[in-house]
mmCIF file with all atom_site columns, C-alpha atoms in Angstrom:
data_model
loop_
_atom_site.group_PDB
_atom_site.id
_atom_site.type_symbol
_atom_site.label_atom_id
_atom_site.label_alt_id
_atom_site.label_comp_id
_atom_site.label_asym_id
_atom_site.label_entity_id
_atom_site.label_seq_id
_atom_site.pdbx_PDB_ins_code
_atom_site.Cartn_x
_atom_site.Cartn_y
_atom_site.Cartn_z
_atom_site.occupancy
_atom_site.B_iso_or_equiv
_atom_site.pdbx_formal_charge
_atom_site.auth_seq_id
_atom_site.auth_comp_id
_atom_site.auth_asym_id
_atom_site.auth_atom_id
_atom_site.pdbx_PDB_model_num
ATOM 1   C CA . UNK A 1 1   ? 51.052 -109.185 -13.271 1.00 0.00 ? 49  UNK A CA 1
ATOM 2   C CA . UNK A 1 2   ? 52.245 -108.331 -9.856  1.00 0.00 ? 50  UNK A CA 1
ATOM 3   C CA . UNK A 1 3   ? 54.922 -106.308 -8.657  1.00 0.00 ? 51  UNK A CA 1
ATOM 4   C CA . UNK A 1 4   ? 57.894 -107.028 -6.084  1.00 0.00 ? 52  UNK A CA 1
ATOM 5   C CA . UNK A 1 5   ? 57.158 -107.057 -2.647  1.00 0.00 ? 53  UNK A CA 1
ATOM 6   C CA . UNK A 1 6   ? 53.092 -107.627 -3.488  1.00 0.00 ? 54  UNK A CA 1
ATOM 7   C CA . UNK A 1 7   ? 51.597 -109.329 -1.068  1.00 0.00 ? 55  UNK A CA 1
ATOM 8   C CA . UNK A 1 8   ? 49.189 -112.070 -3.307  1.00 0.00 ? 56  UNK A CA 1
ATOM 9   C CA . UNK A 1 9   ? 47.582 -115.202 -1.864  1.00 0.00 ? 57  UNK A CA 1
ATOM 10  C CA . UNK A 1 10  ? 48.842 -118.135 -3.505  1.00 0.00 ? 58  UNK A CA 1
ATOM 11  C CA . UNK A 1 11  ? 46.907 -121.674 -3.542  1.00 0.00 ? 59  UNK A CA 1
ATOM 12  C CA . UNK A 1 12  ? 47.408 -123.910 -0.809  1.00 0.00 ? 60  UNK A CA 1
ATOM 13  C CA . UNK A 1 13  ? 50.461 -121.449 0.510   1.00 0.00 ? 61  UNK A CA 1
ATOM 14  C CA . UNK A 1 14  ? 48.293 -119.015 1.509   1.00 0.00 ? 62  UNK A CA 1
ATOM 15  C CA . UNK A 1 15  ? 49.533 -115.367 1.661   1.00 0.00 ? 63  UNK A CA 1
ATOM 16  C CA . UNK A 1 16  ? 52.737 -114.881 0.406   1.00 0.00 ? 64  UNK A CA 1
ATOM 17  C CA . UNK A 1 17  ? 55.076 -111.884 -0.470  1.00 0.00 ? 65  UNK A CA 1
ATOM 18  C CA . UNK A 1 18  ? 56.540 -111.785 -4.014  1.00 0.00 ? 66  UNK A CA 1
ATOM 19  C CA . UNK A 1 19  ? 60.142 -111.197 -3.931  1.00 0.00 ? 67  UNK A CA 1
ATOM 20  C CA . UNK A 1 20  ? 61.380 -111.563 -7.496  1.00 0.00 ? 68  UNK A CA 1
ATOM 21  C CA . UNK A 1 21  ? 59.942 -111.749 -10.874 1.00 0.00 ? 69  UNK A CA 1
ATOM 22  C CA . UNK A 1 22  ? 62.303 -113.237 -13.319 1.00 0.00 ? 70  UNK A CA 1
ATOM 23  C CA . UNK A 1 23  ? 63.963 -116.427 -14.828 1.00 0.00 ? 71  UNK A CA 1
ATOM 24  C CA . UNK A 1 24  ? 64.029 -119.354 -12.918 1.00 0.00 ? 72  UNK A CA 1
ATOM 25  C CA . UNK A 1 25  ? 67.251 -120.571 -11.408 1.00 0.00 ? 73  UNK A CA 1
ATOM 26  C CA . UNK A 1 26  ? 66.535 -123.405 -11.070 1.00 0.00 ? 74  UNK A CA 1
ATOM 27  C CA . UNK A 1 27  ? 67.568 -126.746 -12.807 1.00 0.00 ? 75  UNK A CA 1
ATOM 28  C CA . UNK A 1 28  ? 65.386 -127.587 -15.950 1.00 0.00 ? 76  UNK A CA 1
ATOM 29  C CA . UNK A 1 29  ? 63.339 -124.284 -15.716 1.00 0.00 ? 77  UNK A CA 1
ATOM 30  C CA . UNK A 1 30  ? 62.320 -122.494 -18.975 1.00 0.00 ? 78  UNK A CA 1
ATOM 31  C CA . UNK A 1 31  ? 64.527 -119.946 -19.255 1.00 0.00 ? 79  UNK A CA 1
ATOM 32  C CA . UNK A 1 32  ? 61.920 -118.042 -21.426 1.00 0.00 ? 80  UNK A CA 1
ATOM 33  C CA . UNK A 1 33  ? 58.997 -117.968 -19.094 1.00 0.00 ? 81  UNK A CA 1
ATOM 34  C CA . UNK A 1 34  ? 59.196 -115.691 -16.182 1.00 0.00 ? 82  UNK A CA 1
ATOM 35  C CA . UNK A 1 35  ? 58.610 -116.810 -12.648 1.00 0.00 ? 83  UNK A CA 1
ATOM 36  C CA . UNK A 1 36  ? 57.765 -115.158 -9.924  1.00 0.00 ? 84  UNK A CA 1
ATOM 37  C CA . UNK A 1 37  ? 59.760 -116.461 -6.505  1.00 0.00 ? 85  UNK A CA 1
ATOM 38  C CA . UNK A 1 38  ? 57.167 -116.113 -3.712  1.00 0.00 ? 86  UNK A CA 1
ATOM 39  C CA . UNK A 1 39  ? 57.689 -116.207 0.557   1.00 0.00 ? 87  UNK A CA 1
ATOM 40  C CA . UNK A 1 40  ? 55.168 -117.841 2.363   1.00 0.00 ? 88  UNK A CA 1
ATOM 41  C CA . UNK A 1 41  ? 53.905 -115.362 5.418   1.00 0.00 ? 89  UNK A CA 1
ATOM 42  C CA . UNK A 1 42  ? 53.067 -118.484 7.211   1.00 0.00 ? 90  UNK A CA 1
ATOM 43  C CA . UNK A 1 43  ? 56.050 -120.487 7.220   1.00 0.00 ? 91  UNK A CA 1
ATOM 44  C CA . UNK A 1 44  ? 59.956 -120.200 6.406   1.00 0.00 ? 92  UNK A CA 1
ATOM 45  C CA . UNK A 1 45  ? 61.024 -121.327 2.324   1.00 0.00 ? 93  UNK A CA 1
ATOM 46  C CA . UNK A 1 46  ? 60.243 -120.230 -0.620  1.00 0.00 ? 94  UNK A CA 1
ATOM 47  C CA . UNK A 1 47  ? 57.773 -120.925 -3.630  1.00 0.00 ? 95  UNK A CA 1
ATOM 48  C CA . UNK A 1 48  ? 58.969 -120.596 -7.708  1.00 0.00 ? 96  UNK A CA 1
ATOM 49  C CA . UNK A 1 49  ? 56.213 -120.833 -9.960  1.00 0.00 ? 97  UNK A CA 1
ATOM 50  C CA . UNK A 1 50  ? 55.582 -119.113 -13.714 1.00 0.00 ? 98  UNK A CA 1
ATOM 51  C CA . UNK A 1 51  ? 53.960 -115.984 -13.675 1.00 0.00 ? 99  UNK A CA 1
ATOM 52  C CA . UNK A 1 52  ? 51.191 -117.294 -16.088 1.00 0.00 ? 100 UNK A CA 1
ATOM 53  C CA . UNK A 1 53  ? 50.347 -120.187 -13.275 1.00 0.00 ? 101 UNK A CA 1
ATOM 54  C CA . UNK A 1 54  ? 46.742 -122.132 -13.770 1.00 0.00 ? 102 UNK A CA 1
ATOM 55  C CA . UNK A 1 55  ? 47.296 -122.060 -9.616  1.00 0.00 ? 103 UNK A CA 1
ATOM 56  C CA . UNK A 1 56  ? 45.227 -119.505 -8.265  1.00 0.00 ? 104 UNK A CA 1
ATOM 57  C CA . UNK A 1 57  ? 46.719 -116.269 -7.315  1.00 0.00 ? 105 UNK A CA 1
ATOM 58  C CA . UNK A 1 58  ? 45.500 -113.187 -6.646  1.00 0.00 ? 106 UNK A CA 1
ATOM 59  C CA . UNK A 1 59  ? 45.751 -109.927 -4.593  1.00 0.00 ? 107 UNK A CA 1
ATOM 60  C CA . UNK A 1 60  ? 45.562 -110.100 -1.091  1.00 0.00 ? 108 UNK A CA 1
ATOM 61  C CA . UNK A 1 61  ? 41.987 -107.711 -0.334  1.00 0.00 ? 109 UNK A CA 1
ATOM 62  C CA . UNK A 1 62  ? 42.531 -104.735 0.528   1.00 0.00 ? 110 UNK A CA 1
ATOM 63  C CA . UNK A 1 63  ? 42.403 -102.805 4.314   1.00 0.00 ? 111 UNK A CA 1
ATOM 64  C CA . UNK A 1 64  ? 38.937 -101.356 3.842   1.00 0.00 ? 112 UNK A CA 1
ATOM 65  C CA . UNK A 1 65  ? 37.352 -104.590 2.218   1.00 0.00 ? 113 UNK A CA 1
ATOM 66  C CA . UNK A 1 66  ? 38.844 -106.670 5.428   1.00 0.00 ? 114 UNK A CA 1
ATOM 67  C CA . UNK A 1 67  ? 37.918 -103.886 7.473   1.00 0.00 ? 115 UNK A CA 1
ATOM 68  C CA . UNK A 1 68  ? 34.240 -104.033 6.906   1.00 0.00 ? 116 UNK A CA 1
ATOM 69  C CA . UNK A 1 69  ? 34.237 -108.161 6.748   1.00 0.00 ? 117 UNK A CA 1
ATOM 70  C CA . UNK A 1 70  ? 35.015 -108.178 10.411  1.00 0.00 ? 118 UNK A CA 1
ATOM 71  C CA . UNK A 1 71  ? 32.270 -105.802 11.100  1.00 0.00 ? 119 UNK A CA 1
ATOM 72  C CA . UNK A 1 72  ? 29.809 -107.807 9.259   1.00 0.00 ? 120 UNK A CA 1
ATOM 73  C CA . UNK A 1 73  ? 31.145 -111.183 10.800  1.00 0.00 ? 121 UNK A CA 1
ATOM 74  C CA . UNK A 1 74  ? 28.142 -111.322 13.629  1.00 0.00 ? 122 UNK A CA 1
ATOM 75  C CA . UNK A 1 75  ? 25.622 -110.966 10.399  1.00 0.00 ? 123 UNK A CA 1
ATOM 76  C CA . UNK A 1 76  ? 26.957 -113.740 8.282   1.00 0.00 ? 124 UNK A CA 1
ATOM 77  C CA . UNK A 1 77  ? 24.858 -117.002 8.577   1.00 0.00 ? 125 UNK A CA 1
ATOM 78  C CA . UNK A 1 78  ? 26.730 -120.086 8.558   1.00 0.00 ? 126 UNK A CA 1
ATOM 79  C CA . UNK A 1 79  ? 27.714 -122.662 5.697   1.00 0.00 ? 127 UNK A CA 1
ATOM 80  C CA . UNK A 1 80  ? 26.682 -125.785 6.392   1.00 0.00 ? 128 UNK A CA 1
ATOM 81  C CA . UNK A 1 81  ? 27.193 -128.750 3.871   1.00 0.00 ? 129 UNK A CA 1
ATOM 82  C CA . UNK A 1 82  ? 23.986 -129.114 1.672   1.00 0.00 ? 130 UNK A CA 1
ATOM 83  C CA . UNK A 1 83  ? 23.428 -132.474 2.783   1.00 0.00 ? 131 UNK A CA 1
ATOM 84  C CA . UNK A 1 84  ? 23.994 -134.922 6.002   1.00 0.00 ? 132 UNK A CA 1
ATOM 85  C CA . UNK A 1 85  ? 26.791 -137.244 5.838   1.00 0.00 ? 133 UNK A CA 1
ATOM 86  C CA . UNK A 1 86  ? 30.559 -136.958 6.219   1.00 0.00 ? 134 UNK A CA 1
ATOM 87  C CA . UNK A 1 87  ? 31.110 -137.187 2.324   1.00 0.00 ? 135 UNK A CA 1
ATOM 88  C CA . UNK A 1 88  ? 28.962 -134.163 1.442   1.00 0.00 ? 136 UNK A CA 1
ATOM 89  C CA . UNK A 1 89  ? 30.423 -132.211 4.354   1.00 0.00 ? 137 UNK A CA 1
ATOM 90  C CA . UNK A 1 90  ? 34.386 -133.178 2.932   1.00 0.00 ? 138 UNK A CA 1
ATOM 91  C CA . UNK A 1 91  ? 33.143 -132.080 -0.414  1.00 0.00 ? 139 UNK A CA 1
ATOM 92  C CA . UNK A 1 92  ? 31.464 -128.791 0.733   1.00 0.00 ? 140 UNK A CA 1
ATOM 93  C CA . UNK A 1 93  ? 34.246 -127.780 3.489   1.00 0.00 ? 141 UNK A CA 1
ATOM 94  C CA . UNK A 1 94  ? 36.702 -128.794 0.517   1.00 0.00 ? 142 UNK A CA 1
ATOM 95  C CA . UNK A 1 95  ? 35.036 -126.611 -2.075  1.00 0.00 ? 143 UNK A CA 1
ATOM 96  C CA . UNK A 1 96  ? 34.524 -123.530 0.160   1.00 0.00 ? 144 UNK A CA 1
ATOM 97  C CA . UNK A 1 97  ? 38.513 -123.708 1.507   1.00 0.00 ? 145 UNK A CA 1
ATOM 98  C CA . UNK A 1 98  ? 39.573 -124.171 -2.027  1.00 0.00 ? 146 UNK A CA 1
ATOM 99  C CA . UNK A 1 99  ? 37.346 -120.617 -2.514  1.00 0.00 ? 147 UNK A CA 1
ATOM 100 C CA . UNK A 1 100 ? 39.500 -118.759 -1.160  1.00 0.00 ? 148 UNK A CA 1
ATOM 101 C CA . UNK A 1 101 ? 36.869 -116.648 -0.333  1.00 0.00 ? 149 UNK A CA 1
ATOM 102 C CA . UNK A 1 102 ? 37.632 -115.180 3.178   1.00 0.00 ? 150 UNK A CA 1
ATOM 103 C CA . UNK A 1 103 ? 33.668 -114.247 3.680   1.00 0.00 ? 151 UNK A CA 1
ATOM 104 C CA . UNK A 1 104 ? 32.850 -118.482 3.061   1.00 0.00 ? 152 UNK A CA 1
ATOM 105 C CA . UNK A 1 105 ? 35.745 -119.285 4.822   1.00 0.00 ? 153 UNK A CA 1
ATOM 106 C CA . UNK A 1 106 ? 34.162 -117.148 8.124   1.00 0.00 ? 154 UNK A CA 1
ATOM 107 C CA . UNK A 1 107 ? 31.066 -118.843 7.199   1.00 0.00 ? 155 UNK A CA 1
ATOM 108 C CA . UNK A 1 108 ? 32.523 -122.258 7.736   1.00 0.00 ? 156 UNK A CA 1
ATOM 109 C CA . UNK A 1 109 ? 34.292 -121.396 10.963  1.00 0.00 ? 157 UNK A CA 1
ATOM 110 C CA . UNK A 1 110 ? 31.032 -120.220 12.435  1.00 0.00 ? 158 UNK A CA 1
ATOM 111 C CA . UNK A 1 111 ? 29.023 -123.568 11.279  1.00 0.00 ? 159 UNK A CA 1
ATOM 112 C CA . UNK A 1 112 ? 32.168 -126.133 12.432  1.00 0.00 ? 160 UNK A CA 1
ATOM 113 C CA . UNK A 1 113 ? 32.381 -124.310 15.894  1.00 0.00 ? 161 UNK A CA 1
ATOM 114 C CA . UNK A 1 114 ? 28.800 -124.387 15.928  1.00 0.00 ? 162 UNK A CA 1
ATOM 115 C CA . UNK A 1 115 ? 28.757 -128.197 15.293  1.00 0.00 ? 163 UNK A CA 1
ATOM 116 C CA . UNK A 1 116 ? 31.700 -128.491 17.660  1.00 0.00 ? 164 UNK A CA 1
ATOM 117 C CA . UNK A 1 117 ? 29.788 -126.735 20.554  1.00 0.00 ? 165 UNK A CA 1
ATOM 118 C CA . UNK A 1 118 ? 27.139 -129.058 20.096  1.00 0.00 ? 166 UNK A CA 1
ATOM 119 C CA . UNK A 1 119 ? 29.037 -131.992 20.260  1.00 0.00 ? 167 UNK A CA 1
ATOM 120 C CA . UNK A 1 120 ? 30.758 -131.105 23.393  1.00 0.00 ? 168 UNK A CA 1
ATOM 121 C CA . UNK A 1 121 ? 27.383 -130.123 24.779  1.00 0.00 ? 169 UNK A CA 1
ATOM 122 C CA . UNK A 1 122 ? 26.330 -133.609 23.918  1.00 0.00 ? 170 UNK A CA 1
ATOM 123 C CA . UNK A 1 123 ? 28.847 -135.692 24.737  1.00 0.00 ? 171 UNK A CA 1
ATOM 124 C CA . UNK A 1 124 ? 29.805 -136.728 21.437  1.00 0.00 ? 172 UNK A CA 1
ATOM 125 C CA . UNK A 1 125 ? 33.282 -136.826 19.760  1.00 0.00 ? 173 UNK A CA 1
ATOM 126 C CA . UNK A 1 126 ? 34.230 -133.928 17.734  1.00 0.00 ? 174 UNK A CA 1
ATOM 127 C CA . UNK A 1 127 ? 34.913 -135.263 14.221  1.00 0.00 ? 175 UNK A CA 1
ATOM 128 C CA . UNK A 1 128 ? 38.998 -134.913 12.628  1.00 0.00 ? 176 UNK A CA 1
ATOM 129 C CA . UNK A 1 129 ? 37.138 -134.073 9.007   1.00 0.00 ? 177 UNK A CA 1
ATOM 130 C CA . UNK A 1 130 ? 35.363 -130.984 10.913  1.00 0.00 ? 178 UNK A CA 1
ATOM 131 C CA . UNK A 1 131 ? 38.701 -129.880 13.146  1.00 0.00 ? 179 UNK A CA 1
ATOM 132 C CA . UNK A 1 132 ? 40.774 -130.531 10.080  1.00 0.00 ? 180 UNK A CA 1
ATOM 133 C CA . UNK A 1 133 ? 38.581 -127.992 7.649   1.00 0.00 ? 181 UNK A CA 1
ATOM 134 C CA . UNK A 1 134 ? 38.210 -125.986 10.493  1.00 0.00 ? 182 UNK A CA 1
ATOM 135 C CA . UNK A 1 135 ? 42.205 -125.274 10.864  1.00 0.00 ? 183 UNK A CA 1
ATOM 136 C CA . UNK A 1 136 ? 42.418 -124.387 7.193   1.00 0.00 ? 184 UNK A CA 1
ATOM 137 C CA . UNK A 1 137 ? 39.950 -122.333 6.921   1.00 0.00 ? 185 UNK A CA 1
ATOM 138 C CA . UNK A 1 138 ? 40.945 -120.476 10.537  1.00 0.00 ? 186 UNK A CA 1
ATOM 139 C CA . UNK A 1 139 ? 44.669 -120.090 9.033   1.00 0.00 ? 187 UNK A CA 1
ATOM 140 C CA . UNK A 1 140 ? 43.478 -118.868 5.137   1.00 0.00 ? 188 UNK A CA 1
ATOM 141 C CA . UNK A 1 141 ? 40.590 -116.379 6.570   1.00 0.00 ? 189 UNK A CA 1
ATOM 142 C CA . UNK A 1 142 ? 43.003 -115.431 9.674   1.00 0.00 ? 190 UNK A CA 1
ATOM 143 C CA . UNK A 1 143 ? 46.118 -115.162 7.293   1.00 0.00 ? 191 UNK A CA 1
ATOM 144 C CA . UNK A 1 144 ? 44.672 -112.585 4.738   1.00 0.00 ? 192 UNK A CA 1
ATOM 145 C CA . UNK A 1 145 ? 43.092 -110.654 7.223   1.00 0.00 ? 193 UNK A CA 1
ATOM 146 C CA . UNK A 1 146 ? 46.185 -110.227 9.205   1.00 0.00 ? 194 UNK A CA 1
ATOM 147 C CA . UNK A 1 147 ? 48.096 -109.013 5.756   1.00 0.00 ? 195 UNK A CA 1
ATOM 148 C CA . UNK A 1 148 ? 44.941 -106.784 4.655   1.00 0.00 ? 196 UNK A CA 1
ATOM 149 C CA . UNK A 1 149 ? 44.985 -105.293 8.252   1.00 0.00 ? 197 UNK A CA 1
ATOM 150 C CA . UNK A 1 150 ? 48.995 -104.783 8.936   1.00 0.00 ? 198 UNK A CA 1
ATOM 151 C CA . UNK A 1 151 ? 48.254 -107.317 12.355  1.00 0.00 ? 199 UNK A CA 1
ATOM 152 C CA . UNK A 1 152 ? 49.904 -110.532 13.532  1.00 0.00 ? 200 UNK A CA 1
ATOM 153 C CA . UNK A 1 153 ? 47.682 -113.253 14.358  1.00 0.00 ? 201 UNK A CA 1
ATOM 154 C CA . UNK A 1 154 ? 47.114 -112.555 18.064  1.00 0.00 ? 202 UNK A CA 1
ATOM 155 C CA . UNK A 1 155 ? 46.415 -109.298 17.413  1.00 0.00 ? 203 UNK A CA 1
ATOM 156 C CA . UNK A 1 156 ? 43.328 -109.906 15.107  1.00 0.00 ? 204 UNK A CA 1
ATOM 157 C CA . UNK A 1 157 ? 41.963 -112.427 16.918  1.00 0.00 ? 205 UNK A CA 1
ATOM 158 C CA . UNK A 1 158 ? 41.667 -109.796 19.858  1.00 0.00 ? 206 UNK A CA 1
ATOM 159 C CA . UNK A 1 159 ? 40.900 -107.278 17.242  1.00 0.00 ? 207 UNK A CA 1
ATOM 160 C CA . UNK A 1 160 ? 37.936 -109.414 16.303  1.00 0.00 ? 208 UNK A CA 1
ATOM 161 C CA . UNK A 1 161 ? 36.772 -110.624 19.642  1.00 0.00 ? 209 UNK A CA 1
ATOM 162 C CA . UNK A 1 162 ? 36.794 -106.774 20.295  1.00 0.00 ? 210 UNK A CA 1
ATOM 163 C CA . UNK A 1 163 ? 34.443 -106.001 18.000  1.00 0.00 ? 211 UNK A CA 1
ATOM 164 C CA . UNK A 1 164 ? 31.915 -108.927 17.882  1.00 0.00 ? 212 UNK A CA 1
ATOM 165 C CA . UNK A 1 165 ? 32.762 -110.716 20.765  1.00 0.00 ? 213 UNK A CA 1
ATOM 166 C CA . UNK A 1 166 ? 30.422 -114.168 20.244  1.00 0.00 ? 214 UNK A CA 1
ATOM 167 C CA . UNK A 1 167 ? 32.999 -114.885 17.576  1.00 0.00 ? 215 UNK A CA 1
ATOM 168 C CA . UNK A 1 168 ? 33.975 -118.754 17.517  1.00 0.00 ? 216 UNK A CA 1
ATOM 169 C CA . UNK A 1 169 ? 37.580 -119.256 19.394  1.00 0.00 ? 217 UNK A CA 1
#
């Protein structure tokens, strides 16, 4: 179980802090089961779900952990979909931002901007499937990293540009 004021990522929310643990007070909650009441670092609201969720949360990674991801970013290969075709590449850009696997998620980035470059370098329309993968997985990878490393968004992106500086913008 976590503790108040854990940071945890949560789902589809993303990184959020847990601010109470506790009854729900809400209309036609359980008042047996606990809930924890979770903010969303990404937006403004909050989130009430029971502490023994089937939604996946779990620990934000630690500093060291995020630390030596970004160093290893420029030796990470990236994921491309199995398969051609648009419905292998939802189901594989799908299944690795539903991971919530920051290292898969970088993985991703790197193959979409990859495919994007090309595109651009062609002439060719950039697909919405690949720009709308690509945003999630930018906001879930850049998200935890910013709460592992203490940084706002801005920050880490320079932070990572710093360090390997081919890194997809």
């Amino acid at each position: 179980m976590f503790s108040i004021g854990d940071l945890v990522v949560y789902g589809g929310e993303g990184v959020c802090r847990v601010d109470s643990i506790g009854p729900a007070e809400i209309p036609g909650a359980d008042k047996a089961k606990l809930y924890y009441r979770l903010s969303p670092m990404g937006r403004t609201g909050q989130v009430i779900t029971p502490v023994d969720t089937r939604v996946l949360i779990r620990g934000v990674m630690n500093e060291a952990d995020a630390r030596t991801l970004v160093s290893h970013l420029a030796d990470l290969e990236p994921e491309e979909p199995p398969m051609p075709g648009m419905r292998a590449a939802k189901e594989h850009y799908h299944a690795v931002v539903m991971s919530y696997d920051c290292e898969r998620m970088a993985r991703l980035i790197k193959a979409v901007c990859r495919k994007r470059h090309w595109a651009i370098s062609h002439g060719k329309k950039v697909s919405q499937l690949d720009e709308r993968y690509l945003k999630r997985a930018e906001d879930q990878f850049y998200g935890e990293l910013s709460a592992a490393l203490m940084m706002d968004r801005k920050e880490l992106e320079a932070y990572i540009i710093n360090i390997y500086p081919d890194w997809p913008e």
